[in-house]
């Protein structure tokens, strides 16, 4: 009996020792938190949340919360017409700044408008019309304080090129003008629709690099087109590519160039470039390049008038119609064969104009640290172009050169656009006859000096340093415009931008991770050469959502990482991989194809006697893993909050410290 008591006491002691040992081991293990499963969402709430994030990410209705009905009506009115919001705090000191800025940009816009109208193959007065009505509409509806509205070089060239492909302006000027108004109308409708339905994110598909290349190519094309006016050539090609233009220039060298025109054009081009250089070097003298075009027009017009240079082959503007904008509502094609053509041209030109205006508005808003509502801007731009198409205007948008001058001149609000518009009104009513003897050469010089700044060498250099694929997109757009046409350049820009998106979506980056010494952090071993791999474990990170477009690639790439690792271990006679950990923190979402790919990956690894482990899946991913029962296939104990938790739990019994 004593033996049995002793044995019983011995077993009891052993049990106590075992329990104590177990407690000691569990106390030594770090705490591992389970991955949380997000609560199930109502389907309608989930759809509503997705729609809100897509179309109302800025929560535009938050200002209406807890407001009485009368106040809500006031807020709606102020949202449509922001001038009635900031106008309440308008003061005389602000008006002084806006007055100076408005007068300064007016002196710049008048000669530019006359030249830009010629780019669009329209009579000069239509350029002035487009700097009268649209800026007034924008001043009431726009949210930018700095943007200056009017015709711009790139859009004028694009519109002129597209219109000319449909109707010859010299043979059928009436229908050409009507098609220009129709295209402007549909450009406005396009812009308004994008803003009203909050689809402004669509313009972001044209990348910054593609825009830089497109603008530079358009600037070169515009400058080459001005050689006709600068050299006094009468017969000139209607094509815009550099080969056709230069062939036309050199074929006219022996009999078509006019030395008086060249003298006038080159002299004032040099004057304008010097003025621009002075303004760039000394910011306080910003008004010098702003007023230089108007001075050039006045001096050259006076010179031609007193010398009668127009009798010696110097081409002049001749007649500019006097008076304010006549109605053009009846001129718009609302039926017939030109309706579809006007719609197509309007959508394309409207998107480019919108991209330029929003980019300019955001640039100056960030410089002055205020918020710009992109969708509200689109509604304002669309409304002004729809109204403009009915009042003899062609497509207007934000001008970078004028907006820069407006900013440096000290504008405070959109009142500077009203001042500019008022000056243009006075010009239309009183001064247009004085432009009769203005030489075309001076308009060519003004346009060349204006578009030179669109060739942004610094931006191209930075693009080359940062992203070679972006540089290819930029150069593709540039050479497409210069050697083919504006449309081809634009098509290349859009195509390469989409190609980049598709490439990034279908071929996401993956990386093998290692442990940073003396930390519990795991990072890309290529970025951190000191990071060490954990024996028996391969850690792979997927840097993208896993969708149908890339799921098969992700699976195959992970298996290829595993094959490479096994090959290296075999060559060095080390044990093979026992666990494959997929770090999923960058994986924001996964669809059914992605789940299917993960299931195939799990089965492939089982055949290789390798266990699949997931680390840090996000809420959307966890939710879908549970909905598909994938967590049951892999096992709940194989899903961890961090890579370190997975390593501590799954690693073989060996020294984990490097």
XYZ file of C-alpha atoms in Angstrom:
658
model
C 0.000 0.000 0.000
C 2.873 2.309 0.821
C 4.247 1.723 -2.682
C 0.924 2.657 -4.194
C 0.802 5.853 -2.079
C 4.350 6.674 -3.082
C 3.555 6.038 -6.729
C 0.442 8.170 -6.438
C 2.384 10.981 -4.836
C 5.074 10.616 -7.550
C 2.557 10.907 -10.395
C 0.976 13.881 -8.676
C 4.365 15.604 -8.450
C 4.998 14.833 -12.105
C 1.630 16.359 -13.045
C 2.431 19.478 -11.038
C 5.841 19.773 -12.699
C 4.288 19.273 -16.175
C 1.596 21.886 -15.543
C 4.150 24.344 -14.230
C 6.375 23.702 -17.228
C 3.419 24.234 -19.593
C 2.538 27.489 -17.881
C 6.178 28.592 -18.086
C 6.371 27.856 -21.824
C 3.089 29.616 -22.543
C 4.268 32.608 -20.544
C 7.464 32.757 -22.636
C 5.559 32.769 -25.951
C 4.542 36.233 -27.112
C 0.855 37.057 -27.313
C -0.598 36.381 -30.782
C -3.747 38.340 -31.610
C -6.280 36.741 -33.899
C -7.245 38.403 -37.174
C -10.569 40.157 -36.759
C -13.500 39.377 -39.014
C -15.447 42.528 -39.944
C -19.162 42.488 -39.085
C -21.491 41.575 -41.926
C -22.748 44.640 -43.764
C -26.193 45.113 -45.191
C -25.985 44.815 -48.996
C -27.744 48.116 -49.608
C -25.506 49.891 -47.090
C -22.434 48.387 -48.731
C -23.557 49.568 -52.189
C -24.415 53.003 -50.794
C -20.997 53.237 -49.139
C -19.211 52.289 -52.370
C -21.201 54.829 -54.387
C -20.514 57.510 -51.789
C -16.775 56.902 -51.882
C -16.802 56.859 -55.700
C -18.920 59.920 -56.409
C -19.080 61.847 -53.106
C -15.645 61.278 -51.574
C -15.477 64.945 -50.511
C -18.886 64.675 -48.773
C -20.372 67.795 -50.411
C -23.634 67.509 -48.460
C -22.046 67.791 -45.008
C -22.718 71.541 -44.853
C -26.473 70.853 -45.132
C -26.621 68.709 -41.978
C -28.805 70.043 -39.154
C -29.676 73.194 -41.115
C -33.190 74.676 -41.391
C -34.899 74.569 -44.792
C -34.389 78.289 -45.458
C -30.668 77.969 -44.766
C -30.434 74.910 -47.038
C -31.941 76.920 -49.915
C -29.344 79.623 -49.361
C -26.540 77.032 -49.300
C -27.811 75.472 -52.557
C -27.822 78.893 -54.211
C -24.308 79.621 -52.931
C -23.112 76.206 -54.126
C -24.354 77.000 -57.634
C -23.067 80.571 -57.562
C -20.046 80.811 -55.201
C -19.781 84.564 -55.857
C -22.692 85.071 -53.435
C -20.727 83.271 -50.713
C -17.355 85.016 -50.915
C -18.999 88.241 -52.140
C -20.359 88.909 -48.648
C -16.822 89.492 -47.372
C -15.631 91.404 -50.438
C -13.869 94.697 -49.691
C -12.333 97.682 -51.439
C -8.806 96.442 -50.726
C -9.589 93.165 -52.494
C -11.096 95.077 -55.428
C -7.892 97.075 -55.867
C -5.921 93.854 -56.327
C -8.548 92.420 -58.684
C -8.678 95.649 -60.707
C -4.921 95.713 -61.282
C -4.895 91.990 -62.119
C -7.897 92.314 -64.455
C -6.384 95.235 -66.372
C -3.059 93.395 -66.638
C -4.522 90.165 -68.039
C -6.766 92.206 -70.374
C -3.682 93.794 -71.931
C -2.335 90.269 -72.483
C -5.535 88.582 -73.648
C -6.612 91.055 -76.373
C -3.673 90.455 -78.740
C -3.574 86.749 -77.823
C -7.293 86.300 -78.567
C -6.895 87.730 -82.059
C -4.019 85.337 -82.741
C -5.695 82.277 -81.188
C -8.816 82.825 -83.302
C -6.602 82.472 -86.373
C -5.304 79.155 -84.972
C -8.908 77.956 -84.968
C -9.345 79.309 -88.538
C -11.874 81.879 -87.293
C -12.124 85.644 -87.755
C -10.333 87.705 -85.042
C -13.501 88.990 -83.367
C -14.484 85.472 -82.283
C -11.414 85.302 -80.089
C -12.461 88.557 -78.405
C -16.058 87.333 -78.055
C -14.714 84.290 -76.190
C -12.990 86.535 -73.645
C -16.153 88.526 -72.985
C -19.088 86.205 -72.176
C -17.373 83.032 -70.761
C -15.309 84.906 -68.107
C -18.476 86.622 -66.853
C -20.294 83.296 -66.468
C -17.276 81.707 -64.794
C -16.884 84.578 -62.315
C -20.343 83.773 -60.925
C -20.092 79.970 -60.980
C -16.383 79.066 -60.694
C -14.626 78.212 -57.442
C -11.062 79.200 -58.448
C -9.829 82.626 -57.397
C -6.909 82.728 -59.805
C -7.838 81.111 -63.101
C -8.191 83.460 -66.099
C -10.713 82.352 -68.719
C -10.478 82.674 -72.492
C -9.265 80.970 -75.671
C -5.981 79.053 -75.365
C -3.438 78.005 -77.975
C -3.609 74.207 -77.655
C -7.408 73.973 -77.648
C -7.633 76.493 -80.529
C -5.213 74.410 -82.600
C -7.005 71.160 -81.722
C -10.418 72.617 -82.536
C -9.169 74.186 -85.775
C -7.538 70.933 -86.898
C -10.590 68.773 -86.143
C -12.999 71.226 -87.765
C -10.809 71.607 -90.833
C -10.866 67.830 -91.333
C -14.635 68.073 -91.782
C -15.143 71.427 -93.563
C -12.697 73.606 -95.498
C -12.936 77.079 -93.889
C -11.907 78.846 -97.094
C -14.494 77.090 -99.275
C -17.402 76.946 -96.811
C -16.798 79.513 -94.025
C -20.473 79.666 -92.967
C -20.849 75.956 -92.181
C -17.347 75.914 -90.684
C -18.374 78.622 -88.210
C -21.635 76.810 -87.444
C -19.723 73.580 -86.796
C -17.375 75.495 -84.447
C -20.383 76.699 -82.419
C -21.855 73.177 -82.439
C -18.583 71.665 -81.184
C -18.382 74.339 -78.460
C -21.974 73.567 -77.414
C -21.287 69.841 -77.050
C -17.960 70.514 -75.330
C -19.901 72.494 -72.738
C -22.527 69.748 -72.413
C -19.735 67.192 -71.892
C -18.049 69.296 -69.217
C -21.329 70.053 -67.439
C -22.368 66.376 -67.485
C -19.061 65.198 -66.028
C -19.342 67.735 -63.218
C -23.058 67.271 -62.503
C -22.773 63.482 -62.287
C -19.462 63.818 -60.411
C -17.465 61.916 -63.019
C -14.479 64.226 -62.840
C -12.177 61.333 -61.968
C -12.369 60.279 -65.632
C -10.020 63.082 -66.692
C -7.357 61.654 -64.374
C -6.863 58.771 -66.813
C -4.700 61.116 -68.892
C -1.439 60.983 -66.946
C 0.687 64.016 -66.096
C 3.537 62.676 -68.220
C 1.268 62.277 -71.260
C -0.066 65.820 -70.788
C 3.479 67.236 -70.553
C 4.453 65.516 -73.818
C 1.199 66.441 -75.559
C 1.484 70.113 -74.551
C 5.125 70.297 -75.662
C 4.296 68.706 -79.014
C 1.329 71.036 -79.484
C 3.556 74.026 -78.659
C 6.073 73.010 -81.340
C 3.257 72.462 -83.845
C 1.682 75.842 -83.049
C 5.045 77.611 -83.361
C 5.685 75.945 -86.731
C 2.243 77.013 -87.937
C 3.163 80.625 -87.156
C 6.010 80.551 -89.699
C 3.366 81.406 -92.292
C 2.676 84.769 -90.658
C 6.238 85.315 -89.444
C 7.773 84.865 -92.916
C 4.891 86.361 -94.906
C 4.106 83.140 -96.818
C 0.791 83.277 -98.689
C 0.470 79.642 -99.841
C 0.911 77.339 -96.868
C 0.095 73.705 -96.148
C -3.027 72.849 -94.159
C -1.269 69.881 -92.560
C 0.255 70.272 -89.095
C 3.064 67.679 -89.081
C 6.617 69.029 -89.029
C 7.634 67.426 -92.347
C 4.772 68.996 -94.321
C 5.237 72.381 -92.639
C 8.976 72.553 -93.240
C 8.524 71.393 -96.845
C 6.002 74.202 -97.340
C 8.360 76.736 -95.728
C 11.403 75.806 -97.806
C 9.467 75.536 -101.065
C 8.443 79.186 -100.597
C 11.959 80.352 -99.659
C 12.882 81.692 -103.107
C 9.711 83.594 -103.928
C 7.274 83.455 -101.014
C 9.157 85.062 -98.108
C 8.676 88.782 -97.441
C 11.665 90.571 -95.901
C 9.582 93.427 -94.415
C 7.347 90.883 -92.684
C 10.365 88.963 -91.409
C 11.922 92.178 -90.056
C 8.740 93.127 -88.183
C 8.101 89.613 -86.887
C 11.638 88.831 -85.747
C 12.164 92.232 -84.128
C 9.053 92.031 -82.005
C 9.579 88.321 -81.257
C 12.971 89.243 -79.811
C 11.315 92.059 -77.818
C 8.669 89.684 -76.433
C 11.233 87.027 -75.471
C 13.405 89.619 -73.700
C 10.328 90.892 -71.841
C 9.454 87.337 -70.815
C 13.029 86.753 -69.611
C 12.909 89.942 -67.515
C 9.613 88.890 -65.941
C 10.993 85.440 -65.159
C 14.174 86.745 -63.548
C 12.530 89.533 -61.547
C 9.135 88.531 -60.211
C 8.249 92.127 -59.315
C 8.404 93.011 -63.019
C 5.700 90.462 -63.916
C 3.802 93.248 -65.685
C 6.563 93.633 -68.302
C 5.821 90.372 -70.213
C 2.086 90.904 -69.566
C 1.934 94.292 -71.281
C 4.603 93.570 -73.926
C 2.155 91.954 -76.433
C -0.152 94.978 -76.369
C 2.811 97.353 -76.774
C 3.981 95.224 -79.700
C 0.566 95.417 -81.357
C 0.335 99.194 -80.891
C 3.874 99.910 -82.177
C 3.715 97.487 -85.116
C 0.263 98.738 -86.152
C 1.477 102.346 -86.046
C 4.618 101.417 -87.990
C 2.669 99.645 -90.749
C 0.167 102.512 -90.949
C 2.735 105.289 -91.386
C 4.951 103.320 -93.788
C 2.058 101.670 -95.669
C 3.975 98.414 -95.431
C 0.766 96.581 -96.356
C 1.357 97.876 -99.906
C 4.713 96.024 -99.930
C 3.436 92.560 -99.127
C 3.057 92.808 -95.339
C -0.166 90.955 -94.514
C -2.457 92.705 -92.041
C -5.526 91.801 -89.981
C -7.741 94.134 -92.038
C -11.305 94.070 -90.700
C -12.459 93.147 -87.188
C -16.207 93.336 -86.703
C -17.245 95.996 -84.236
C -19.790 95.436 -81.437
C -20.594 92.837 -78.791
C -21.379 89.186 -79.395
C -24.353 88.530 -81.675
C -26.627 85.575 -80.885
C -25.605 82.292 -82.500
C -28.286 79.958 -81.110
C -29.778 79.473 -84.578
C -26.318 78.696 -85.994
C -25.820 75.506 -83.961
C -26.454 72.232 -85.807
C -29.174 70.416 -83.869
C -29.862 68.059 -86.790
C -28.287 66.912 -90.031
C -24.957 65.307 -90.901
C -22.874 67.814 -88.926
C -24.626 67.097 -85.616
C -22.672 63.880 -84.960
C -19.436 65.471 -86.183
C -19.917 68.450 -83.888
C -20.644 66.097 -80.983
C -17.489 64.044 -81.590
C -15.248 67.110 -81.942
C -16.871 68.775 -78.940
C -16.389 65.797 -76.616
C -12.708 65.464 -77.543
C -11.882 69.178 -77.393
C -13.996 69.621 -74.256
C -12.097 66.906 -72.384
C -8.727 68.466 -73.258
C -9.953 71.938 -72.288
C -11.295 70.522 -69.027
C -8.048 68.728 -68.199
C -6.055 71.918 -68.749
C -8.421 74.131 -66.727
C -8.680 71.775 -63.724
C -4.898 71.268 -63.663
C -4.335 75.044 -63.690
C -6.985 75.627 -61.019
C -5.516 72.964 -58.721
C -1.999 74.351 -59.174
C -2.905 77.854 -58.023
C -5.279 76.596 -55.326
C -2.415 74.636 -53.758
C -0.164 77.705 -53.958
C -2.731 79.783 -52.052
C -3.792 76.888 -49.810
C -7.521 76.698 -50.539
C -9.762 73.858 -51.689
C -10.908 73.627 -55.300
C -14.055 71.627 -56.042
C -13.214 69.879 -59.326
C -16.809 68.879 -60.077
C -18.064 72.412 -59.412
C -15.369 73.694 -61.778
C -16.613 71.354 -64.503
C -20.185 72.578 -64.100
C -18.993 76.196 -64.319
C -16.804 75.556 -67.371
C -19.564 73.580 -69.063
C -22.192 76.253 -68.428
C -19.975 79.055 -69.736
C -19.227 77.132 -72.951
C -22.891 76.246 -73.539
C -23.845 79.906 -73.092
C -20.780 80.914 -75.113
C -21.811 78.712 -78.049
C -25.094 80.639 -78.150
C -23.333 84.017 -78.125
C -20.794 83.557 -80.954
C -17.972 82.230 -78.754
C -15.777 79.245 -79.462
C -14.353 76.902 -76.843
C -12.828 78.755 -73.865
C -10.989 77.369 -70.860
C -8.366 78.327 -68.284
C -5.211 79.870 -69.712
C -1.983 79.066 -67.876
C -0.073 82.151 -69.060
C -2.923 84.518 -68.154
C -3.637 82.718 -64.870
C 0.047 83.035 -63.911
C -0.046 86.773 -64.659
C -3.352 87.050 -62.791
C -1.790 85.359 -59.763
C 1.375 87.472 -59.799
C -0.625 90.678 -60.316
C -2.256 90.069 -56.934
C -5.767 88.910 -57.811
C -7.944 88.027 -54.843
C -11.134 86.696 -56.429
C -12.788 85.943 -59.775
C -13.652 89.652 -60.045
C -10.416 89.986 -62.055
C -12.219 88.011 -64.800
C -15.091 90.516 -64.686
C -12.623 93.407 -65.045
C -10.928 91.674 -67.985
C -14.300 91.001 -69.594
C -15.269 94.663 -69.196
C -12.065 95.794 -70.921
C -12.741 93.363 -73.783
C -16.280 94.803 -74.036
C -14.871 98.324 -74.416
C -12.413 97.011 -76.994
C -15.210 95.415 -79.029
C -17.308 98.570 -78.905
C -14.625 101.220 -79.422
C -11.167 99.998 -80.390
C -11.505 97.163 -82.942
C -11.243 99.474 -85.998
C -7.751 100.456 -84.797
C -6.532 96.871 -85.323
C -7.042 97.135 -89.083
C -3.328 97.655 -89.831
C -2.027 95.166 -87.263
C 0.421 92.882 -89.137
C -0.136 89.130 -88.993
C 3.558 88.791 -88.211
C 3.096 90.404 -84.794
C 0.264 87.992 -83.964
C 2.540 85.104 -84.958
C 5.273 86.504 -82.694
C 2.847 86.818 -79.772
C 1.653 83.218 -80.185
C 5.211 81.847 -80.470
C 6.330 83.685 -77.338
C 3.228 82.443 -75.486
C 3.567 78.742 -76.393
C 7.316 78.459 -75.745
C 6.611 78.059 -72.031
C 4.512 74.954 -72.787
C 7.732 73.079 -73.619
C 8.664 72.124 -70.062
C 12.196 70.695 -70.267
C 12.523 70.512 -66.468
C 9.358 68.429 -66.176
C 10.531 66.068 -68.920
C 13.926 65.662 -67.235
C 12.241 64.875 -63.920
C 9.928 62.355 -65.602
C 12.986 60.627 -67.116
C 14.666 60.406 -63.712
C 11.575 59.192 -61.853
C 9.797 56.816 -64.241
C 11.109 55.626 -67.604
C 7.692 54.297 -68.643
C 6.186 57.726 -67.988
C 8.926 59.215 -70.152
C 7.997 56.839 -72.982
C 4.371 58.011 -72.640
C 5.482 61.637 -72.706
C 7.704 61.192 -75.758
C 5.043 59.123 -77.536
C 2.543 61.949 -77.179
C 5.184 64.532 -78.157
C 6.349 62.813 -81.344
C 2.794 61.824 -82.245
C 1.743 65.491 -82.285
C 4.904 66.791 -83.978
C 5.275 64.154 -86.709
C 1.632 63.272 -87.338
C -1.228 65.357 -85.973
C -2.797 66.625 -82.778
C -5.387 63.828 -82.867
C -2.741 61.106 -83.265
C -0.657 62.596 -80.472
C -3.705 62.683 -78.223
C -4.580 59.096 -79.141
C -1.032 57.967 -78.325
C -1.117 59.841 -75.012
C -4.399 58.216 -73.975
C -3.338 54.770 -75.250
C -0.029 54.776 -73.366
C -1.742 56.048 -70.202
C -4.228 53.165 -70.369
C -1.447 50.722 -71.237
C 0.401 51.743 -68.080
C -2.730 51.246 -65.970
C -3.338 47.818 -67.524
C 0.290 46.817 -67.029
C 0.217 47.794 -63.363
C -3.098 46.015 -62.805
C -2.241 42.818 -64.680
C 1.388 42.568 -63.543
C 1.520 43.740 -59.915
C 4.798 43.833 -58.043
C 5.713 41.018 -55.661
C 8.680 40.798 -53.313
C 10.491 38.332 -51.083
C 10.789 39.645 -47.525
C 13.524 39.196 -44.940
C 13.906 40.203 -41.309
C 15.649 43.490 -40.545
C 18.367 42.756 -37.922
C 17.463 43.516 -34.291
C 13.816 44.220 -35.189
C 10.601 42.315 -35.813
C 10.146 44.121 -39.142
C 10.155 42.240 -42.463
C 11.001 44.120 -45.668
C 11.982 43.580 -49.309
C 15.425 41.945 -49.389
C 16.323 43.880 -52.562
C 15.647 47.206 -50.841
C 17.311 46.091 -47.591
C 20.268 43.786 -48.377
C 20.936 43.341 -44.627
C 17.526 41.695 -44.190
C 17.860 37.922 -43.632
C 15.567 35.130 -44.702
C 14.092 32.888 -42.024
C 15.279 29.248 -42.409
C 12.548 26.956 -43.673
C 10.169 29.844 -44.408
C 9.600 31.904 -47.575
C 7.821 35.248 -47.094
C 6.275 36.818 -50.214
C 4.442 40.156 -50.349
C 1.836 40.967 -53.032
C 1.665 44.719 -53.691
C -1.776 44.927 -55.264
C -5.390 43.888 -55.031
C -5.925 40.419 -56.489
C -8.476 40.500 -59.282
C -9.419 38.391 -62.308
C -6.922 40.402 -64.383
C -3.900 39.444 -62.279
C -4.903 36.468 -60.114
C -3.286 33.843 -62.337
C -0.087 35.901 -62.600
C 0.084 36.357 -58.816
C -0.296 32.607 -58.234
C 2.350 31.721 -60.844
C 4.744 34.415 -59.593
C 4.520 33.132 -56.008
C 5.189 29.566 -57.185
C 8.150 30.834 -59.204
C 9.559 32.550 -56.103
C 9.180 29.215 -54.297
C 10.894 27.271 -57.100
C 13.823 29.730 -57.132
C 14.163 29.488 -53.358
C 14.051 25.659 -53.392
C 16.700 25.600 -56.107
C 19.026 27.839 -54.070
C 18.504 25.758 -50.920
C 19.185 22.532 -52.812
C 22.437 23.891 -54.237
C 23.616 24.854 -50.736
C 22.394 21.530 -49.222
C 20.054 23.222 -46.772
C 16.582 22.065 -45.671
C 13.726 22.996 -47.975
C 10.870 25.438 -47.418
C 8.227 24.248 -44.948
C 6.023 27.346 -44.808
C 5.131 29.966 -47.417
C 3.821 33.152 -45.819
C 1.923 35.584 -48.072
C 2.085 39.112 -46.628
C -1.275 40.620 -47.628
C -1.299 44.092 -46.080
C -1.050 45.793 -49.517
C -3.850 43.574 -50.887
C -6.804 45.950 -50.557
C -9.337 43.635 -52.178
C -9.817 40.221 -53.761
C -12.510 38.892 -56.104
C -13.783 35.381 -56.887
C -10.982 34.828 -59.413
C -8.487 35.829 -56.740
C -10.049 33.383 -54.244
C -9.907 30.645 -56.876
C -6.226 31.413 -57.513
C -5.501 31.201 -53.762
C -7.236 27.816 -53.620
C -5.100 26.570 -56.527
C -2.010 27.941 -54.795
C -2.973 26.094 -51.601
C -3.378 22.785 -53.486
C -0.088 23.265 -55.376
C 1.760 23.888 -52.131
C 0.167 20.826 -50.479
C 1.628 18.638 -53.234
C 5.045 20.128 -52.447
C 4.509 19.531 -48.689
C 4.600 23.295 -48.065
C 2.047 24.935 -45.773
C 0.357 28.170 -46.883
C 0.111 30.967 -44.302
C -1.537 34.391 -44.689
C -0.423 37.487 -42.779
C -2.382 40.673 -42.167
C -5.250 40.405 -44.662
C -7.429 43.544 -44.735
C -11.124 43.659 -43.796
C -12.411 43.295 -47.386
C -10.098 40.328 -47.967
C -10.946 38.624 -44.654
C -14.653 39.060 -45.309
C -14.374 37.346 -48.708
C -12.091 34.599 -47.402
C -14.753 33.695 -44.850
C -17.626 34.029 -47.335
C -15.865 31.576 -49.668
C -14.955 29.196 -46.791
C -11.293 29.521 -47.768
C -10.411 30.047 -44.096
C -11.721 26.522 -43.420
C -9.623 25.087 -46.248
C -6.409 26.730 -45.051
C -7.267 26.609 -41.334
C -7.966 29.492 -38.959
C -4.614 28.842 -37.279
C -2.829 29.748 -40.540
C -4.092 33.358 -40.721
C -2.103 35.854 -38.633
C -2.175 39.532 -37.833
C 1.532 40.098 -38.599
C 4.400 38.287 -40.282
C 6.188 38.138 -36.919
C 3.211 36.341 -35.337
C 3.293 33.814 -38.177
C 7.052 33.290 -37.809
C 6.866 32.784 -34.030
C 4.032 30.293 -34.360
C 5.114 28.368 -37.448
C 8.913 28.462 -37.480
C 10.816 25.201 -36.844
C 12.647 24.863 -33.529
C 15.753 26.836 -34.301
C 17.384 30.081 -33.326
C 15.327 32.773 -35.033
C 17.667 35.628 -34.296
C 20.023 36.517 -37.147
